Amino acid sequence: MTLSDKNDLGIHTQFMTNEMMHLFARGVITNRRKGLNNGKMVASSAIGSPNLYEFINDNPAIEFHPSDVVNSPAVIAAHNKMVSLSVAMAMDLTGQVAADALELNNFSGVTGMLDFIRGAFQSEGGRSIIMLPATAVGGEKSRIVPVLGDTAVVVPRADVHYVATEFGVVNLFGKSLQERAMAMISIAHPDFRDELLHQAKRLNLIGAERKMKGSLHGVYPLHLEETLEIEGQAITIRPAKPVDERRIQEHFYTLDKDDIVSRFFHEKTSFVSDDVGAISQVDYIKNLTILAVVGEFGFGKVVGIGEYLLDPSCNLAEVAFSVSGAWQGKGLGKRLMKKLFEGARDNGIAGFTAYTAPDNQGMISLFNSLPVHVFTAMEDSMAALSCRFDDMKK
């Protein structure tokens, strides 16, 4: 169980299950810090094995209440850091959620999903997470669809925050329709992303010029993610996602004039979609971008970018970096370079190249931080840096 390494969890739920019993037995669920009904698991029903019902019987650590109590958003919101976990049947590109009864099943309704989502949102430090298997019918059908046609909407898109599939997690809250569509496509099964992108354009949810290279080349390299702390602030180092375009634009707008020239080799005062599209809509094999992000998931601020672009003719990738002024000199560049190095080696790339001003000691230092020999040559008043991954330092 993925929650087995957690501590002091509390339960307030519609359904008591076998898994909750096992976590209680492991000491993971203690209910000590719920903020409401401390020391008690609270539910309105249970479904599981005979062992579960034996566990429930005459157990002073468990209380059952009617649904009008358990599902009350006000009661749910009274808990500390309430996290609602809900499973959807289908979602569309705008974030609307279907979770009704299946066809020919007239014995279930809309469930209490919306109650828990709204209650968790109102809880201090709370979160709502919708879990969605990316496919149905043995992988032949996508559960992320362009529009929920004849299917009833159980959760309106305005109430949806975090959505998780096997292919990633996105935060839809506060996002535009275009950002929502790109986010939902990015966590769909790769086999269906191109068709979803086509349908999103047909529905005018996104512009006709938008592309999603990541749907064609490579799977999100989760192993390159890392969270670290610099001067008391948490920073996430991770590969870029299609939903990062606006954050990348904002990052470039915060750069000093000299940093912009170092990054783009000329002055720039605007960064439109075409400028950042190749960065935010990545190919995880041939054009990998690593971001340094601070702030809440889904609303974080990009403070550093490292990227490589492969030249297939020589199997070498050119690298480029930018770090916001307030974060320079704190080791972010080396962290980004390390991740690019790991990703490039995983993808069979032979080495790195870069062109920079001869006095750009920052870029030269980044290359020298690699565990390989670095060579420098002058080309048209620029310093040409290069290294090969099979030429390791001794």
mmCIF file of C-alpha atoms in Angstrom:
data_model
loop_
_atom_site.group_PDB
_atom_site.id
_atom_site.type_symbol
_atom_site.label_atom_id
_atom_site.label_comp_id
_atom_site.label_asym_id
_atom_site.label_seq_id
_atom_site.Cartn_x
_atom_site.Cartn_y
_atom_site.Cartn_z
ATOM 1 C CA MET A 1 0.000 0.000 0.000
ATOM 2 C CA THR A 2 1.372 3.375 -1.020
ATOM 3 C CA LEU A 3 0.248 5.010 2.242
ATOM 4 C CA SER A 4 2.020 2.514 4.479
ATOM 5 C CA ASP A 5 4.947 4.866 5.135
ATOM 6 C CA LYS A 6 2.752 7.770 6.286
ATOM 7 C CA ASN A 7 2.003 8.791 9.848
ATOM 8 C CA ASP A 8 -1.013 9.946 11.862
ATOM 9 C CA LEU A 9 -3.578 9.747 9.084
ATOM 10 C CA GLY A 10 -7.239 10.268 9.930
ATOM 11 C CA ILE A 11 -10.349 8.864 8.252
ATOM 12 C CA HIS A 12 -13.676 10.548 7.507
ATOM 13 C CA THR A 13 -15.351 8.673 4.665
ATOM 14 C CA GLN A 14 -18.512 7.331 3.103
ATOM 15 C CA PHE A 15 -17.122 3.810 2.873
ATOM 16 C CA MET A 16 -14.962 1.940 5.356
ATOM 17 C CA THR A 17 -12.776 -0.575 3.481
ATOM 18 C CA ASN A 18 -10.313 -3.416 4.032
ATOM 19 C CA GLU A 19 -7.418 -1.119 3.160
ATOM 20 C CA MET A 20 -8.325 1.259 5.981
ATOM 21 C CA MET A 21 -8.413 -1.660 8.405
ATOM 22 C CA HIS A 22 -4.913 -2.718 7.302
ATOM 23 C CA LEU A 23 -3.523 0.824 7.651
ATOM 24 C CA PHE A 24 -5.061 1.094 11.120
ATOM 25 C CA ALA A 25 -3.406 -2.200 12.102
ATOM 26 C CA ARG A 26 -0.035 -0.869 10.881
ATOM 27 C CA GLY A 27 -0.410 2.254 13.027
ATOM 28 C CA VAL A 28 -0.588 4.535 9.986
ATOM 29 C CA ILE A 29 -4.145 5.632 10.800
ATOM 30 C CA THR A 30 -4.314 7.096 14.307
ATOM 31 C CA ASN A 31 -6.986 9.798 13.888
ATOM 32 C CA ARG A 32 -5.144 11.884 16.504
ATOM 33 C CA ARG A 33 -4.869 15.050 14.407
ATOM 34 C CA LYS A 34 -8.175 15.195 12.574
ATOM 35 C CA GLY A 35 -9.377 18.342 14.299
ATOM 36 C CA LEU A 36 -12.873 16.835 14.519
ATOM 37 C CA ASN A 37 -13.807 13.503 16.095
ATOM 38 C CA ASN A 38 -10.205 12.991 17.132
ATOM 39 C CA GLY A 39 -9.353 9.362 17.804
ATOM 40 C CA LYS A 40 -12.270 8.128 15.713
ATOM 41 C CA MET A 41 -12.658 6.765 12.202
ATOM 42 C CA VAL A 42 -15.979 8.080 10.932
ATOM 43 C CA ALA A 43 -18.032 6.567 8.104
ATOM 44 C CA SER A 44 -21.605 6.072 6.965
ATOM 45 C CA SER A 45 -21.175 2.600 5.433
ATOM 46 C CA ALA A 46 -18.686 -0.216 4.941
ATOM 47 C CA ILE A 47 -17.869 -2.697 2.224
ATOM 48 C CA GLY A 48 -15.253 -5.431 2.449
ATOM 49 C CA SER A 49 -14.381 -8.844 3.786
ATOM 50 C CA PRO A 50 -15.763 -10.661 6.859
ATOM 51 C CA ASN A 51 -12.593 -9.591 8.665
ATOM 52 C CA LEU A 52 -13.555 -5.960 8.105
ATOM 53 C CA TYR A 53 -16.970 -6.434 9.724
ATOM 54 C CA GLU A 54 -15.363 -8.250 12.630
ATOM 55 C CA PHE A 55 -12.931 -5.328 12.964
ATOM 56 C CA ILE A 56 -15.819 -2.840 12.991
ATOM 57 C CA ASN A 57 -17.988 -4.722 15.481
ATOM 58 C CA ASP A 58 -17.917 -3.068 18.939
ATOM 59 C CA ASN A 59 -14.769 -1.118 17.970
ATOM 60 C CA PRO A 60 -14.685 2.100 20.040
ATOM 61 C CA ALA A 61 -12.311 3.674 17.485
ATOM 62 C CA ILE A 62 -15.033 3.642 14.792
ATOM 63 C CA GLU A 63 -18.231 5.675 14.555
ATOM 64 C CA PHE A 64 -20.987 5.463 11.951
ATOM 65 C CA HIS A 65 -23.205 8.460 11.196
ATOM 66 C CA PRO A 66 -25.934 9.157 8.632
ATOM 67 C CA SER A 67 -24.884 10.498 5.239
ATOM 68 C CA ASP A 68 -26.317 13.938 5.983
ATOM 69 C CA VAL A 69 -23.610 14.222 8.653
ATOM 70 C CA VAL A 70 -20.711 12.427 6.989
ATOM 71 C CA ASN A 71 -21.297 14.137 3.618
ATOM 72 C CA SER A 72 -21.938 17.611 4.987
ATOM 73 C CA PRO A 73 -19.369 19.962 3.382
ATOM 74 C CA ALA A 74 -19.300 21.974 6.615
ATOM 75 C CA VAL A 75 -18.418 18.874 8.649
ATOM 76 C CA ILE A 76 -15.816 17.798 6.110
ATOM 77 C CA ALA A 77 -14.281 21.296 6.096
ATOM 78 C CA ALA A 78 -13.880 21.229 9.884
ATOM 79 C CA HIS A 79 -11.068 18.656 9.572
ATOM 80 C CA ASN A 80 -7.404 19.610 9.484
ATOM 81 C CA LYS A 81 -5.784 19.370 6.038
ATOM 82 C CA MET A 82 -8.658 17.326 4.664
ATOM 83 C CA VAL A 83 -7.787 15.472 1.449
ATOM 84 C CA SER A 84 -10.669 14.093 -0.588
ATOM 85 C CA LEU A 85 -9.863 11.149 -2.857
ATOM 86 C CA SER A 86 -12.484 10.460 -5.519
ATOM 87 C CA VAL A 87 -12.587 8.151 -8.540
ATOM 88 C CA ALA A 88 -14.182 9.430 -11.756
ATOM 89 C CA MET A 89 -15.738 7.443 -14.577
ATOM 90 C CA ALA A 90 -14.791 9.978 -17.277
ATOM 91 C CA MET A 91 -13.665 13.592 -17.673
ATOM 92 C CA ASP A 92 -13.723 15.977 -20.581
ATOM 93 C CA LEU A 93 -11.102 18.439 -21.775
ATOM 94 C CA THR A 94 -12.583 21.323 -19.793
ATOM 95 C CA GLY A 95 -12.415 19.373 -16.509
ATOM 96 C CA GLN A 96 -16.036 18.302 -16.114
ATOM 97 C CA VAL A 97 -16.414 15.027 -14.234
ATOM 98 C CA ALA A 98 -18.771 12.101 -14.795
ATOM 99 C CA ALA A 99 -19.171 9.612 -11.967
ATOM 100 C CA ASP A 100 -22.765 8.422 -12.328
ATOM 101 C CA ALA A 101 -24.058 4.893 -12.478
ATOM 102 C CA LEU A 102 -22.997 2.806 -15.439
ATOM 103 C CA GLU A 103 -25.406 2.017 -18.260
ATOM 104 C CA LEU A 104 -28.350 -0.220 -17.278
ATOM 105 C CA ASN A 105 -27.520 0.258 -13.601
ATOM 106 C CA ASN A 106 -30.348 2.108 -11.879
ATOM 107 C CA PHE A 107 -29.257 1.449 -8.308
ATOM 108 C CA SER A 108 -26.672 4.151 -7.795
ATOM 109 C CA GLY A 109 -26.657 7.901 -8.203
ATOM 110 C CA VAL A 110 -24.257 10.804 -8.207
ATOM 111 C CA THR A 111 -22.564 9.726 -4.949
ATOM 112 C CA GLY A 112 -21.128 12.183 -2.426
ATOM 113 C CA MET A 113 -18.105 13.110 -4.504
ATOM 114 C CA LEU A 114 -19.029 16.765 -4.865
ATOM 115 C CA ASP A 115 -19.698 17.088 -1.113
ATOM 116 C CA PHE A 116 -16.199 15.866 -0.282
ATOM 117 C CA ILE A 117 -14.540 17.949 -3.008
ATOM 118 C CA ARG A 118 -16.154 21.156 -1.767
ATOM 119 C CA GLY A 119 -15.612 20.297 1.877
ATOM 120 C CA ALA A 120 -11.909 19.542 1.348
ATOM 121 C CA PHE A 121 -11.464 22.820 -0.536
ATOM 122 C CA GLN A 122 -12.868 24.735 2.439
ATOM 123 C CA SER A 123 -10.673 22.866 4.918
ATOM 124 C CA GLU A 124 -7.560 24.767 5.982
ATOM 125 C CA GLY A 125 -4.693 23.236 4.033
ATOM 126 C CA GLY A 126 -7.119 20.845 2.325
ATOM 127 C CA ARG A 127 -6.908 19.336 -1.158
ATOM 128 C CA SER A 128 -9.251 17.496 -3.492
ATOM 129 C CA ILE A 129 -7.835 14.842 -5.807
ATOM 130 C CA ILE A 130 -9.781 13.135 -8.582
ATOM 131 C CA MET A 131 -8.286 9.826 -9.685
ATOM 132 C CA LEU A 132 -9.045 8.644 -13.191
ATOM 133 C CA PRO A 133 -7.836 5.498 -14.958
ATOM 134 C CA ALA A 134 -6.724 6.794 -18.339
ATOM 135 C CA THR A 135 -8.467 4.085 -20.345
ATOM 136 C CA ALA A 136 -11.419 1.693 -20.282
ATOM 137 C CA VAL A 137 -12.445 -1.455 -22.171
ATOM 138 C CA GLY A 138 -9.009 -3.003 -21.820
ATOM 139 C CA GLY A 139 -7.200 0.088 -23.040
ATOM 140 C CA GLU A 140 -9.324 0.505 -26.171
ATOM 141 C CA LYS A 141 -11.214 3.596 -25.003
ATOM 142 C CA SER A 142 -10.002 6.827 -23.411
ATOM 143 C CA ARG A 143 -11.704 7.987 -20.235
ATOM 144 C CA ILE A 144 -10.610 11.531 -21.069
ATOM 145 C CA VAL A 145 -12.988 12.650 -23.805
ATOM 146 C CA PRO A 146 -13.459 15.883 -25.772
ATOM 147 C CA VAL A 147 -16.960 16.568 -24.364
ATOM 148 C CA LEU A 148 -19.233 14.795 -21.891
ATOM 149 C CA GLY A 149 -22.123 14.436 -24.316
ATOM 150 C CA ASP A 150 -25.092 12.488 -22.972
ATOM 151 C CA THR A 151 -23.288 11.695 -19.709
ATOM 152 C CA ALA A 152 -24.407 13.701 -16.694
ATOM 153 C CA VAL A 153 -21.864 16.051 -15.111
ATOM 154 C CA VAL A 154 -21.432 15.217 -11.428
ATOM 155 C CA VAL A 155 -18.625 17.668 -10.641
ATOM 156 C CA PRO A 156 -18.583 21.036 -12.466
ATOM 157 C CA ARG A 157 -15.202 22.098 -13.818
ATOM 158 C CA ALA A 158 -15.036 25.063 -11.435
ATOM 159 C CA ASP A 159 -14.791 22.648 -8.480
ATOM 160 C CA VAL A 160 -12.014 20.490 -9.909
ATOM 161 C CA HIS A 161 -8.491 20.912 -8.549
ATOM 162 C CA TYR A 162 -6.029 18.007 -8.808
ATOM 163 C CA VAL A 163 -6.533 15.254 -11.383
ATOM 164 C CA ALA A 164 -4.339 12.156 -11.428
ATOM 165 C CA THR A 165 -3.989 9.365 -13.988
ATOM 166 C CA GLU A 166 -1.243 6.799 -14.555
ATOM 167 C CA PHE A 167 0.436 9.385 -16.790
ATOM 168 C CA GLY A 168 0.693 12.360 -14.451
ATOM 169 C CA VAL A 169 -0.996 14.880 -12.189
ATOM 170 C CA VAL A 170 -2.348 18.326 -13.078
ATOM 171 C CA ASN A 171 -4.029 21.126 -11.140
ATOM 172 C CA LEU A 172 -6.926 22.623 -13.122
ATOM 173 C CA PHE A 173 -8.060 25.196 -10.569
ATOM 174 C CA GLY A 174 -8.056 28.730 -11.921
ATOM 175 C CA LYS A 175 -6.898 27.654 -15.380
ATOM 176 C CA SER A 176 -8.246 28.915 -18.711
ATOM 177 C CA LEU A 177 -10.055 26.551 -21.085
ATOM 178 C CA GLN A 178 -6.932 26.308 -23.244
ATOM 179 C CA GLU A 179 -4.742 25.470 -20.251
ATOM 180 C CA ARG A 180 -7.304 22.921 -19.038
ATOM 181 C CA ALA A 181 -7.441 21.195 -22.415
ATOM 182 C CA MET A 182 -3.652 20.993 -22.687
ATOM 183 C CA ALA A 183 -3.416 19.715 -19.113
ATOM 184 C CA MET A 184 -5.996 16.971 -19.613
ATOM 185 C CA ILE A 185 -4.401 15.868 -22.891
ATOM 186 C CA SER A 186 -1.003 15.680 -21.175
ATOM 187 C CA ILE A 187 -2.277 13.057 -18.672
ATOM 188 C CA ALA A 188 -4.309 11.033 -21.184
ATOM 189 C CA HIS A 189 -2.991 7.738 -22.497
ATOM 190 C CA PRO A 190 -0.389 8.504 -25.218
ATOM 191 C CA ASP A 191 -2.374 6.476 -27.761
ATOM 192 C CA PHE A 192 -5.246 8.976 -27.566
ATOM 193 C CA ARG A 193 -3.442 12.315 -27.160
ATOM 194 C CA ASP A 194 -3.207 13.184 -30.842
ATOM 195 C CA GLU A 195 -6.931 12.608 -31.407
ATOM 196 C CA LEU A 196 -7.797 14.607 -28.287
ATOM 197 C CA LEU A 197 -5.576 17.430 -29.526
ATOM 198 C CA HIS A 198 -7.370 17.348 -32.880
ATOM 199 C CA GLN A 199 -10.777 17.440 -31.194
ATOM 200 C CA ALA A 200 -9.696 20.281 -28.904
ATOM 201 C CA LYS A 201 -8.799 22.336 -31.966
ATOM 202 C CA ARG A 202 -12.113 21.457 -33.622
ATOM 203 C CA LEU A 203 -13.956 22.650 -30.507
ATOM 204 C CA ASN A 204 -11.883 25.866 -30.455
ATOM 205 C CA LEU A 205 -10.565 25.048 -26.999
ATOM 206 C CA ILE A 206 -7.010 25.582 -28.265
ATOM 207 C CA GLY A 207 -5.521 27.332 -31.266
ATOM 208 C CA ALA A 208 -4.968 25.521 -34.548
ATOM 209 C CA GLU A 209 -1.219 26.164 -34.309
ATOM 210 C CA ARG A 210 -0.772 24.228 -31.057
ATOM 211 C CA LYS A 211 1.231 21.021 -31.070
ATOM 212 C CA MET A 212 2.152 18.444 -28.464
ATOM 213 C CA LYS A 213 5.442 16.819 -29.330
ATOM 214 C CA GLY A 214 5.517 15.025 -26.016
ATOM 215 C CA SER A 215 2.615 12.885 -27.194
ATOM 216 C CA LEU A 216 4.804 11.521 -29.980
ATOM 217 C CA HIS A 217 8.212 11.066 -28.396
ATOM 218 C CA GLY A 218 8.862 9.685 -24.966
ATOM 219 C CA VAL A 219 7.097 9.287 -21.637
ATOM 220 C CA TYR A 220 7.420 11.839 -18.843
ATOM 221 C CA PRO A 221 10.718 10.929 -17.085
ATOM 222 C CA LEU A 222 9.483 10.842 -13.510
ATOM 223 C CA HIS A 223 12.869 9.668 -12.206
ATOM 224 C CA LEU A 224 14.328 13.099 -13.032
ATOM 225 C CA GLU A 225 12.077 14.831 -10.494
ATOM 226 C CA GLU A 226 13.684 16.051 -7.280
ATOM 227 C CA THR A 227 12.630 18.308 -4.422
ATOM 228 C CA LEU A 228 15.302 20.179 -2.497
ATOM 229 C CA GLU A 229 15.509 23.071 -0.076
ATOM 230 C CA ILE A 230 17.496 26.243 -0.662
ATOM 231 C CA GLU A 231 17.570 28.882 2.068
ATOM 232 C CA GLY A 232 14.470 27.405 3.690
ATOM 233 C CA GLN A 233 12.378 27.312 0.505
ATOM 234 C CA ALA A 234 11.312 24.108 -1.235
ATOM 235 C CA ILE A 235 12.233 23.891 -4.920
ATOM 236 C CA THR A 236 11.078 21.198 -7.317
ATOM 237 C CA ILE A 237 13.442 20.256 -10.147
ATOM 238 C CA ARG A 238 11.439 18.450 -12.836
ATOM 239 C CA PRO A 239 10.970 17.984 -16.579
ATOM 240 C CA ALA A 240 8.735 20.540 -18.277
ATOM 241 C CA LYS A 241 5.139 19.685 -19.112
ATOM 242 C CA PRO A 242 2.800 21.032 -21.797
ATOM 243 C CA VAL A 243 0.922 22.993 -19.107
ATOM 244 C CA ASP A 244 4.045 25.016 -18.199
ATOM 245 C CA GLU A 245 3.917 27.465 -21.109
ATOM 246 C CA ARG A 246 2.569 30.425 -19.150
ATOM 247 C CA ARG A 247 5.037 29.893 -16.298
ATOM 248 C CA ILE A 248 7.930 29.748 -18.761
ATOM 249 C CA GLN A 249 6.759 32.963 -20.410
ATOM 250 C CA GLU A 250 6.564 34.668 -17.023
ATOM 251 C CA HIS A 251 10.071 33.445 -16.178
ATOM 252 C CA PHE A 252 11.558 34.998 -19.315
ATOM 253 C CA TYR A 253 9.785 38.292 -18.598
ATOM 254 C CA THR A 254 11.467 38.434 -15.166
ATOM 255 C CA LEU A 255 15.001 38.043 -16.531
ATOM 256 C CA ASP A 256 17.438 40.941 -16.573
ATOM 257 C CA LYS A 257 18.421 42.361 -19.941
ATOM 258 C CA ASP A 258 21.906 40.824 -19.771
ATOM 259 C CA ASP A 259 20.468 37.408 -18.878
ATOM 260 C CA ILE A 260 18.122 37.572 -21.868
ATOM 261 C CA VAL A 261 21.022 38.349 -24.197
ATOM 262 C CA SER A 262 23.040 35.474 -22.694
ATOM 263 C CA ARG A 263 20.124 33.083 -23.201
ATOM 264 C CA PHE A 264 18.892 34.192 -26.649
ATOM 265 C CA PHE A 265 22.050 35.927 -28.013
ATOM 266 C CA HIS A 266 20.082 39.113 -28.735
ATOM 267 C CA GLU A 267 17.766 41.538 -26.974
ATOM 268 C CA LYS A 268 14.113 40.532 -26.615
ATOM 269 C CA THR A 269 11.206 42.371 -25.043
ATOM 270 C CA SER A 270 8.367 39.922 -25.738
ATOM 271 C CA PHE A 271 7.990 36.167 -25.396
ATOM 272 C CA VAL A 272 4.961 34.925 -27.319
ATOM 273 C CA SER A 273 3.728 31.362 -27.665
ATOM 274 C CA ASP A 274 6.042 30.615 -30.586
ATOM 275 C CA ASP A 275 9.068 31.578 -28.453
ATOM 276 C CA VAL A 276 8.289 29.127 -25.649
ATOM 277 C CA GLY A 277 6.343 26.441 -27.494
ATOM 278 C CA ALA A 278 9.369 24.258 -28.177
ATOM 279 C CA ILE A 279 10.269 24.447 -24.493
ATOM 280 C CA SER A 280 6.877 23.801 -22.896
ATOM 281 C CA GLN A 281 5.657 21.250 -25.461
ATOM 282 C CA VAL A 282 8.599 18.993 -25.109
ATOM 283 C CA ASP A 283 10.008 15.931 -26.748
ATOM 284 C CA TYR A 284 11.387 14.064 -23.749
ATOM 285 C CA ILE A 285 14.038 12.373 -25.865
ATOM 286 C CA LYS A 286 15.352 14.894 -28.391
ATOM 287 C CA ASN A 287 14.409 18.171 -26.672
ATOM 288 C CA LEU A 288 14.412 17.781 -22.912
ATOM 289 C CA THR A 289 13.660 20.789 -20.707
ATOM 290 C CA ILE A 290 14.196 20.783 -16.933
ATOM 291 C CA LEU A 291 12.533 23.423 -14.748
ATOM 292 C CA ALA A 292 13.206 24.705 -11.243
ATOM 293 C CA VAL A 293 9.829 25.567 -9.708
ATOM 294 C CA VAL A 294 8.911 27.179 -6.383
ATOM 295 C CA GLY A 295 5.418 27.413 -4.938
ATOM 296 C CA GLU A 296 2.282 25.291 -4.776
ATOM 297 C CA PHE A 297 1.843 22.473 -7.277
ATOM 298 C CA GLY A 298 -0.033 23.785 -10.291
ATOM 299 C CA PHE A 299 0.659 27.408 -9.400
ATOM 300 C CA GLY A 300 4.423 27.326 -9.020
ATOM 301 C CA LYS A 301 6.800 29.954 -10.347
ATOM 302 C CA VAL A 302 9.602 28.924 -12.703
ATOM 303 C CA VAL A 303 12.914 30.299 -11.448
ATOM 304 C CA GLY A 304 15.282 28.288 -13.635
ATOM 305 C CA ILE A 305 15.293 26.508 -16.989
ATOM 306 C CA GLY A 306 17.795 24.123 -18.549
ATOM 307 C CA GLU A 307 17.217 22.487 -21.912
ATOM 308 C CA TYR A 308 19.002 20.438 -24.516
ATOM 309 C CA LEU A 309 18.232 20.143 -28.241
ATOM 310 C CA LEU A 310 19.647 17.154 -30.109
ATOM 311 C CA ASP A 311 21.477 17.438 -33.416
ATOM 312 C CA PRO A 312 20.818 13.962 -34.908
ATOM 313 C CA SER A 313 23.644 14.330 -37.415
ATOM 314 C CA CYS A 314 26.274 14.076 -34.682
ATOM 315 C CA ASN A 315 24.192 12.792 -31.740
ATOM 316 C CA LEU A 316 25.272 15.804 -29.662
ATOM 317 C CA ALA A 317 22.809 18.094 -27.885
ATOM 318 C CA GLU A 318 23.165 21.855 -27.509
ATOM 319 C CA VAL A 319 22.306 23.119 -24.023
ATOM 320 C CA ALA A 320 21.022 26.464 -22.767
ATOM 321 C CA PHE A 321 20.127 27.827 -19.322
ATOM 322 C CA SER A 322 18.420 30.725 -17.614
ATOM 323 C CA VAL A 323 18.042 31.418 -13.878
ATOM 324 C CA SER A 324 16.056 34.262 -12.338
ATOM 325 C CA GLY A 325 18.232 36.947 -10.792
ATOM 326 C CA ALA A 326 17.193 36.306 -7.195
ATOM 327 C CA TRP A 327 18.135 32.627 -7.547
ATOM 328 C CA GLN A 328 21.496 33.024 -9.218
ATOM 329 C CA GLY A 329 24.559 31.887 -7.306
ATOM 330 C CA LYS A 330 22.601 29.297 -5.314
ATOM 331 C CA GLY A 331 23.589 26.192 -7.271
ATOM 332 C CA LEU A 332 20.417 25.907 -9.346
ATOM 333 C CA GLY A 333 22.295 25.879 -12.646
ATOM 334 C CA LYS A 334 24.382 22.886 -11.569
ATOM 335 C CA ARG A 335 21.257 21.024 -10.480
ATOM 336 C CA LEU A 336 19.651 21.665 -13.873
ATOM 337 C CA MET A 337 22.810 20.594 -15.705
ATOM 338 C CA LYS A 338 23.013 17.391 -13.644
ATOM 339 C CA LYS A 339 19.431 16.475 -14.587
ATOM 340 C CA LEU A 340 20.029 17.217 -18.269
ATOM 341 C CA PHE A 341 23.160 15.053 -18.132
ATOM 342 C CA GLU A 342 21.227 12.159 -16.590
ATOM 343 C CA GLY A 343 18.389 12.492 -19.097
ATOM 344 C CA ALA A 344 20.716 12.723 -22.102
ATOM 345 C CA ARG A 345 22.678 9.629 -21.079
ATOM 346 C CA ASP A 346 19.443 7.706 -20.518
ATOM 347 C CA ASN A 347 18.389 8.616 -24.056
ATOM 348 C CA GLY A 348 21.678 7.509 -25.642
ATOM 349 C CA ILE A 349 22.938 11.006 -26.505
ATOM 350 C CA ALA A 350 26.720 11.153 -26.958
ATOM 351 C CA GLY A 351 27.488 14.549 -25.406
ATOM 352 C CA PHE A 352 26.746 18.260 -25.012
ATOM 353 C CA THR A 353 27.708 21.441 -26.840
ATOM 354 C CA ALA A 354 27.094 25.116 -26.128
ATOM 355 C CA TYR A 355 28.001 28.514 -27.507
ATOM 356 C CA THR A 356 28.546 31.385 -25.124
ATOM 357 C CA ALA A 357 30.446 34.624 -24.620
ATOM 358 C CA PRO A 358 34.063 34.000 -23.587
ATOM 359 C CA ASP A 359 33.489 35.890 -20.332
ATOM 360 C CA ASN A 360 30.373 33.891 -19.392
ATOM 361 C CA GLN A 361 31.982 32.089 -16.484
ATOM 362 C CA GLY A 362 28.611 30.765 -15.363
ATOM 363 C CA MET A 363 28.140 28.587 -18.447
ATOM 364 C CA ILE A 364 31.787 27.512 -18.450
ATOM 365 C CA SER A 365 31.475 26.536 -14.794
ATOM 366 C CA LEU A 366 28.337 24.488 -15.533
ATOM 367 C CA PHE A 367 30.175 22.465 -18.165
ATOM 368 C CA ASN A 368 33.137 21.945 -15.865
ATOM 369 C CA SER A 369 30.782 20.604 -13.176
ATOM 370 C CA LEU A 370 30.136 17.527 -15.332
ATOM 371 C CA PRO A 371 32.153 14.353 -14.666
ATOM 372 C CA VAL A 372 33.597 14.464 -18.217
ATOM 373 C CA HIS A 373 36.383 16.353 -19.957
ATOM 374 C CA VAL A 374 35.327 19.659 -21.495
ATOM 375 C CA PHE A 375 36.913 21.231 -24.594
ATOM 376 C CA THR A 376 36.778 24.921 -25.510
ATOM 377 C CA ALA A 377 37.378 26.516 -28.917
ATOM 378 C CA MET A 378 36.804 30.021 -30.294
ATOM 379 C CA GLU A 379 34.337 30.366 -33.183
ATOM 380 C CA ASP A 380 33.447 33.865 -34.468
ATOM 381 C CA SER A 381 34.247 35.525 -31.121
ATOM 382 C CA MET A 382 32.142 32.939 -29.271
ATOM 383 C CA ALA A 383 33.385 30.208 -26.959
ATOM 384 C CA ALA A 384 32.326 26.793 -28.250
ATOM 385 C CA LEU A 385 32.085 24.299 -25.381
ATOM 386 C CA SER A 386 31.810 20.558 -25.976
ATOM 387 C CA CYS A 387 32.054 17.296 -24.092
ATOM 388 C CA ARG A 388 31.437 13.615 -24.744
ATOM 389 C CA PHE A 389 29.934 11.354 -22.137
ATOM 390 C CA ASP A 390 32.351 8.516 -22.875
ATOM 391 C CA ASP A 391 35.323 10.748 -21.985
ATOM 392 C CA MET A 392 35.003 10.605 -18.227
ATOM 393 C CA LYS A 393 37.323 12.351 -15.815
ATOM 394 C CA LYS A 394 39.603 10.056 -13.872
#
